[in-house]
Amino acid sequence: MYQLLRDNIEQHVHLSDAEFSHFATSFEAKEIEKKQFLLREGEICRFEGFVTKGIFSVYHLDKNGDKQILYFAHENWWVTNIDSFTNNLPSQLFIEALEDSEVLLISKSDKESAYINLPKIEKLFRVMTQKTHVALQRRMIDSLSKTADQRYIDFIEKYPQLYQRLSNLQIAAYLGVSHEFLSKIRRKIAGQK
Amino acid sequence: MYQLLRDNIEQHVHLSDAEFSHFATSFEAKEIEKKQFLLREGEICRFEGFVTKGIFSVYHLDKNGDKQILYFAHENWWVTNIDSFTNNLPSQLFIEALEDSEVLLISKSDKESAYINLPKIEKLFRVMTQKTHVALQRRMIDSLSKTADQRYIDFIEKYPQLYQRLSNLQIAAYLGVSHEFLSKIRRKIAGQK
């Protein structure tokens, strides 16, 4: 599982064996069973996590009590509630395992130490935060400019493997439509083929 | 205008006089008249900007051709389309001056040079990107969990000065409601006082 972390980091910065070994000791491995939570609403997020197995759903319960999924984090993705983690605020989000999952967790103080001891880590998280921000901005713009049909097709094309592993209910909660509406879209698309 | 930039940077990292002077030469000052654009949809965003005077509206034209304002950037705020800037992609956003405005612009290559010559700049932009990301995440969660009435009240409380300087039409486009609906909210709130 540490090799996956190393490959992920290597996309952005190069660490020597010694540097990586040192950085890797900051992480704690954790197993989370399906339907268990890595973070619940109201708790303070004390970690930034790197997913090595399984899938997590990061969601908010909206004013009607409906799940609104912000994003899914599967193997090779990072997962946290950056607002709660950075500002020590109670989380407005849940992070739930959708399969039996494994994550490598780093605490805030270990992250801060890494910034000081290994400046390349500063770059790593600057680039990663930038990518996450771009993803959220695209998601927001897509929700304004594309129909649910189009967003569903985009989702299948962009994340074919994720699509295989998720239920229709989960995909509906990500697209911000009801389960019934998603079924309609699926029938419509099937009819067009 | 450079003092404002220095004070803004100083919130996150400390630069010596020589370091700041060197970094400041990377910026180019630009005046933008009211209703003129710093960036239009389809153009590639070649800058990250720091606003020293005026206000900019960063918006997207949605599928119905309506303006959806992602955020306002006034004095002491940073403004860019990070997706277009980072990935050299045509912008899906407009950045328009709502008053006669002034910005300090830094190019991608000058930013990259600064990361190399002055590692503290890496931290500066890591922290700033984190803050921008938190703001966007909060905005997304608020739109899911709060009524338009509540988001209007929050906006007035959080940005009282901005509220004075914006038209109702602009605030409506930020809240994602029609001008008529905003008028209704305003009448309702006035009636409660």
CSV table of N, CA, C and O in Angstrom, one decimal, chain A residues 60 62-63 68 70 81-83 86-87 89 92-93 115 122-123 125-126 129-130 132-134 136-141 143-147, chain B residues 60 62-63 68 70 81-83 86-87 89 92-93 115 122-123 125-126 129-130 132-134 136-141 143-147:
chain,number,residue,atom,x,y,z
A,60,HIS,N,-22.9,15.3,2.1
A,60,HIS,CA,-23.5,16.3,3.0
A,60,HIS,C,-25.0,15.9,3.1
A,60,HIS,O,-25.6,15.5,2.1
A,62,ASP,N,-28.5,17.3,3.1
A,62,ASP,CA,-29.0,18.7,2.8
A,62,ASP,C,-30.2,19.0,3.7
A,62,ASP,O,-30.6,18.2,4.6
A,63,LYS,N,-30.8,20.2,3.4
A,63,LYS,CA,-31.9,20.6,4.3
A,63,LYS,C,-33.1,19.7,4.3
A,63,LYS,O,-33.9,19.8,5.2
A,68,GLN,N,-26.2,14.4,-0.4
A,68,GLN,CA,-25.6,15.1,-1.5
A,68,GLN,C,-24.1,14.7,-1.6
A,68,GLN,O,-23.4,15.1,-0.7
A,70,LEU,N,-20.5,14.9,-2.6
A,70,LEU,CA,-19.6,15.9,-3.2
A,70,LEU,C,-18.6,15.1,-4.1
A,70,LEU,O,-18.3,15.6,-5.2
A,81,ASN,N,-11.8,16.3,4.9
A,81,ASN,CA,-12.7,17.5,4.9
A,81,ASN,C,-11.7,18.7,5.2
A,81,ASN,O,-11.4,19.0,6.3
A,82,ILE,N,-11.2,19.3,4.1
A,82,ILE,CA,-10.2,20.3,4.3
A,82,ILE,C,-10.6,21.5,5.2
A,82,ILE,O,-9.7,22.0,5.9
A,83,ASP,N,-11.8,21.9,5.2
A,83,ASP,CA,-12.3,23.0,6.0
A,83,ASP,C,-12.2,22.6,7.5
A,83,ASP,O,-11.6,23.3,8.3
A,86,THR,N,-8.3,22.0,8.4
A,86,THR,CA,-7.5,23.2,8.4
A,86,THR,C,-7.9,24.1,9.5
A,86,THR,O,-7.1,24.7,10.2
A,87,ASN,N,-9.2,24.3,9.7
A,87,ASN,CA,-9.7,25.3,10.6
A,87,ASN,C,-10.3,24.7,12.0
A,87,ASN,O,-10.9,25.5,12.7
A,89,LEU,N,-12.8,22.9,12.6
A,89,LEU,CA,-14.2,23.2,12.7
A,89,LEU,C,-15.0,21.9,12.7
A,89,LEU,O,-14.5,20.9,12.0
A,92,GLN,N,-19.1,19.4,8.3
A,92,GLN,CA,-20.5,19.4,7.8
A,92,GLN,C,-20.7,18.2,6.8
A,92,GLN,O,-21.7,18.0,6.2
A,93,LEU,N,-19.6,17.4,6.7
A,93,LEU,CA,-19.6,16.3,5.8
A,93,LEU,C,-19.4,14.9,6.5
A,93,LEU,O,-18.8,14.9,7.6
A,115,TYR,N,6.2,19.7,6.1
A,115,TYR,CA,6.4,20.9,5.4
A,115,TYR,C,7.8,21.6,5.8
A,115,TYR,O,8.5,22.1,4.9
A,122,GLU,N,5.6,20.6,0.6
A,122,GLU,CA,4.8,21.8,0.4
A,122,GLU,C,4.3,21.9,-1.0
A,122,GLU,O,3.2,22.2,-1.3
A,123,LYS,N,5.2,21.6,-2.0
A,123,LYS,CA,4.8,21.6,-3.4
A,123,LYS,C,3.8,20.6,-3.6
A,123,LYS,O,2.8,20.8,-4.3
A,125,PHE,N,1.5,19.2,-1.7
A,125,PHE,CA,0.2,19.6,-1.3
A,125,PHE,C,-0.4,20.9,-2.0
A,125,PHE,O,-1.6,21.0,-2.1
A,126,ARG,N,0.5,21.7,-2.4
A,126,ARG,CA,0.1,22.9,-3.2
A,126,ARG,C,-0.5,22.4,-4.5
A,126,ARG,O,-1.6,22.8,-4.9
A,129,THR,N,-3.8,20.4,-3.8
A,129,THR,CA,-5.0,21.3,-3.4
A,129,THR,C,-5.5,22.0,-4.7
A,129,THR,O,-6.7,22.1,-4.8
A,130,GLN,N,-4.6,22.4,-5.5
A,130,GLN,CA,-4.9,23.0,-6.8
A,130,GLN,C,-5.8,22.1,-7.6
A,130,GLN,O,-6.8,22.5,-8.2
A,132,THR,N,-7.6,19.5,-6.6
A,132,THR,CA,-8.9,19.3,-6.0
A,132,THR,C,-9.8,20.5,-6.2
A,132,THR,O,-11.0,20.4,-6.4
A,133,HIS,N,-9.2,21.7,-6.1
A,133,HIS,CA,-9.9,22.9,-6.3
A,133,HIS,C,-10.5,23.0,-7.7
A,133,HIS,O,-11.7,23.3,-7.9
A,134,VAL,N,-9.7,22.6,-8.7
A,134,VAL,CA,-10.1,22.6,-10.1
A,134,VAL,C,-11.3,21.6,-10.2
A,134,VAL,O,-12.3,22.0,-10.9
A,136,LEU,N,-13.5,20.6,-8.0
A,136,LEU,CA,-14.7,21.2,-7.4
A,136,LEU,C,-15.3,22.3,-8.3
A,136,LEU,O,-16.5,22.4,-8.5
A,137,GLN,N,-14.4,23.1,-8.8
A,137,GLN,CA,-14.9,24.2,-9.7
A,137,GLN,C,-15.6,23.7,-10.9
A,137,GLN,O,-16.6,24.1,-11.3
A,138,ARG,N,-14.9,22.6,-11.5
A,138,ARG,CA,-15.5,22.0,-12.7
A,138,ARG,C,-16.9,21.4,-12.4
A,138,ARG,O,-17.8,21.5,-13.2
A,139,ARG,N,-17.0,20.8,-11.2
A,139,ARG,CA,-18.2,20.1,-10.8
A,139,ARG,C,-19.3,21.2,-10.6
A,139,ARG,O,-20.4,21.0,-11.0
A,140,MET,N,-18.9,22.3,-10.1
A,140,MET,CA,-19.9,23.4,-9.9
A,140,MET,C,-20.4,24.0,-11.2
A,140,MET,O,-21.6,24.2,-11.4
A,141,ILE,N,-19.4,24.2,-12.1
A,141,ILE,CA,-19.8,24.8,-13.4
A,141,ILE,C,-20.6,23.7,-14.2
A,141,ILE,O,-21.6,24.1,-14.8
A,143,SER,N,-22.6,21.6,-13.0
A,143,SER,CA,-24.0,21.5,-12.5
A,143,SER,C,-24.8,22.7,-13.0
A,143,SER,O,-26.1,22.6,-13.0
A,144,LEU,N,-24.2,23.8,-13.4
A,144,LEU,CA,-24.9,25.0,-13.9
A,144,LEU,C,-25.1,24.9,-15.4
A,144,LEU,O,-26.0,25.5,-15.9
A,145,SER,N,-24.2,24.2,-16.1
A,145,SER,CA,-24.2,24.3,-17.5
A,145,SER,C,-24.6,23.1,-18.3
A,145,SER,O,-24.9,23.1,-19.5
A,146,LYS,N,-24.7,21.9,-17.5
A,146,LYS,CA,-25.1,20.7,-18.2
A,146,LYS,C,-26.3,20.1,-17.7
A,146,LYS,O,-26.6,20.2,-16.5
A,147,THR,N,-27.1,19.4,-18.5
A,147,THR,CA,-28.2,18.7,-18.1
A,147,THR,C,-27.8,17.5,-17.2
A,147,THR,O,-26.7,17.0,-17.4
B,60,HIS,N,-20.2,32.5,-14.6
B,60,HIS,CA,-20.4,31.6,-15.7
B,60,HIS,C,-21.7,31.8,-16.3
B,60,HIS,O,-22.7,32.2,-15.5
B,62,ASP,N,-24.9,30.2,-17.6
B,62,ASP,CA,-25.4,28.8,-17.5
B,62,ASP,C,-26.1,28.4,-18.7
B,62,ASP,O,-26.2,29.1,-19.7
B,63,LYS,N,-26.7,27.2,-18.7
B,63,LYS,CA,-27.3,26.7,-19.9
B,63,LYS,C,-28.5,27.5,-20.4
B,63,LYS,O,-28.9,27.4,-21.5
B,68,GLN,N,-24.2,33.2,-13.5
B,68,GLN,CA,-24.1,32.6,-12.2
B,68,GLN,C,-22.8,33.0,-11.6
B,68,GLN,O,-21.7,32.6,-12.2
B,70,LEU,N,-19.8,33.1,-9.4
B,70,LEU,CA,-19.1,32.1,-8.4
B,70,LEU,C,-18.6,32.9,-7.2
B,70,LEU,O,-18.7,32.5,-6.1
B,81,ASN,N,-8.8,32.3,-13.0
B,81,ASN,CA,-9.6,31.0,-13.3
B,81,ASN,C,-8.5,30.0,-13.2
B,81,ASN,O,-7.7,29.7,-14.1
B,82,ILE,N,-8.4,29.3,-12.0
B,82,ILE,CA,-7.3,28.4,-11.7
B,82,ILE,C,-7.3,27.2,-12.7
B,82,ILE,O,-6.2,26.7,-13.0
B,83,ASP,N,-8.4,26.8,-13.2
B,83,ASP,CA,-8.5,25.6,-14.1
B,83,ASP,C,-7.8,26.0,-15.4
B,83,ASP,O,-6.9,25.4,-15.9
B,86,THR,N,-4.0,26.9,-14.8
B,86,THR,CA,-3.1,25.8,-14.6
B,86,THR,C,-3.0,24.8,-15.8
B,86,THR,O,-1.9,24.3,-16.1
B,87,ASN,N,-4.1,24.6,-16.4
B,87,ASN,CA,-4.2,23.6,-17.4
B,87,ASN,C,-4.2,24.1,-18.9
B,87,ASN,O,-4.4,23.3,-19.8
B,89,LEU,N,-6.4,25.7,-20.4
B,89,LEU,CA,-7.7,25.4,-21.1
B,89,LEU,C,-8.5,26.7,-21.3
B,89,LEU,O,-8.4,27.6,-20.5
B,92,GLN,N,-14.1,28.8,-18.9
B,92,GLN,CA,-15.6,28.7,-18.9
B,92,GLN,C,-16.2,29.9,-18.1
B,92,GLN,O,-17.4,30.0,-17.9
B,93,LEU,N,-15.3,30.7,-17.6
B,93,LEU,CA,-15.7,31.8,-16.7
B,93,LEU,C,-15.3,33.2,-17.4
B,93,LEU,O,-14.4,33.3,-18.1
B,115,TYR,N,8.5,30.1,-7.3
B,115,TYR,CA,8.5,28.8,-6.5
B,115,TYR,C,9.9,28.3,-6.4
B,115,TYR,O,10.3,27.8,-5.3
B,122,GLU,N,5.9,29.1,-2.4
B,122,GLU,CA,5.2,27.8,-2.5
B,122,GLU,C,4.2,27.7,-1.4
B,122,GLU,O,3.1,27.3,-1.6
B,123,LYS,N,4.7,28.0,-0.2
B,123,LYS,CA,3.8,27.9,1.0
B,123,LYS,C,2.6,28.9,0.8
B,123,LYS,O,1.5,28.6,1.1
B,125,PHE,N,1.2,30.1,-1.8
B,125,PHE,CA,0.1,29.7,-2.7
B,125,PHE,C,-0.6,28.4,-2.3
B,125,PHE,O,-1.7,28.2,-2.6
B,126,ARG,N,0.2,27.6,-1.5
B,126,ARG,CA,-0.5,26.4,-1.0
B,126,ARG,C,-1.6,26.8,0.0
B,126,ARG,O,-2.7,26.3,0.0
B,129,THR,N,-4.5,28.6,-1.9
B,129,THR,CA,-5.3,27.7,-2.7
B,129,THR,C,-6.2,26.9,-1.7
B,129,THR,O,-7.4,26.7,-2.0
B,130,GLN,N,-5.7,26.6,-0.5
B,130,GLN,CA,-6.4,25.9,0.5
B,130,GLN,C,-7.6,26.7,0.9
B,130,GLN,O,-8.7,26.3,1.0
B,132,THR,N,-9.1,29.2,-0.7
B,132,THR,CA,-10.0,29.4,-1.8
B,132,THR,C,-10.8,28.1,-1.9
B,132,THR,O,-12.1,28.2,-2.2
B,133,HIS,N,-10.2,27.0,-1.7
B,133,HIS,CA,-10.9,25.7,-1.8
B,133,HIS,C,-12.0,25.6,-0.7
B,133,HIS,O,-13.1,25.2,-1.0
B,134,VAL,N,-11.6,25.9,0.5
B,134,VAL,CA,-12.5,25.9,1.6
B,134,VAL,C,-13.7,26.8,1.3
B,134,VAL,O,-14.9,26.4,1.5
B,136,LEU,N,-15.0,27.7,-1.6
B,136,LEU,CA,-15.8,27.1,-2.6
B,136,LEU,C,-16.6,25.9,-2.0
B,136,LEU,O,-17.8,25.8,-2.3
B,137,GLN,N,-16.0,25.1,-1.2
B,137,GLN,CA,-16.7,24.0,-0.6
B,137,GLN,C,-17.8,24.5,0.4
B,137,GLN,O,-18.9,24.0,0.3
B,138,ARG,N,-17.5,25.6,1.1
B,138,ARG,CA,-18.6,26.1,2.0
B,138,ARG,C,-19.7,26.7,1.2
B,138,ARG,O,-20.9,26.5,1.5
B,139,ARG,N,-19.4,27.3,0.0
B,139,ARG,CA,-20.4,27.9,-0.8
B,139,ARG,C,-21.3,26.7,-1.4
B,139,ARG,O,-22.5,26.9,-1.4
B,140,MET,N,-20.7,25.6,-1.7
B,140,MET,CA,-21.4,24.5,-2.3
B,140,MET,C,-22.3,23.9,-1.2
B,140,MET,O,-23.5,23.6,-1.5
B,141,ILE,N,-21.8,23.7,0.0
B,141,ILE,CA,-22.6,23.1,1.1
B,141,ILE,C,-23.7,24.1,1.5
B,141,ILE,O,-24.8,23.6,1.7
B,143,SER,N,-25.3,26.1,-0.4
B,143,SER,CA,-26.3,26.1,-1.4
B,143,SER,C,-27.2,24.9,-1.3
B,143,SER,O,-28.3,24.8,-1.7
B,144,LEU,N,-26.6,23.8,-0.6
B,144,LEU,CA,-27.4,22.6,-0.4
B,144,LEU,C,-28.2,22.6,0.9
B,144,LEU,O,-29.2,22.0,1.0
B,145,SER,N,-27.7,23.4,1.9
B,145,SER,CA,-28.2,23.2,3.2
B,145,SER,C,-29.0,24.4,3.7
B,145,SER,O,-29.6,24.4,4.7
B,146,LYS,N,-28.9,25.6,3.0
B,146,LYS,CA,-29.5,26.8,3.5
B,146,LYS,C,-30.5,27.3,2.5
B,146,LYS,O,-30.3,27.1,1.3
B,147,THR,N,-31.6,27.9,3.0
B,147,THR,CA,-32.5,28.5,2.1
B,147,THR,C,-31.9,29.8,1.5
B,147,THR,O,-30.9,30.3,2.0
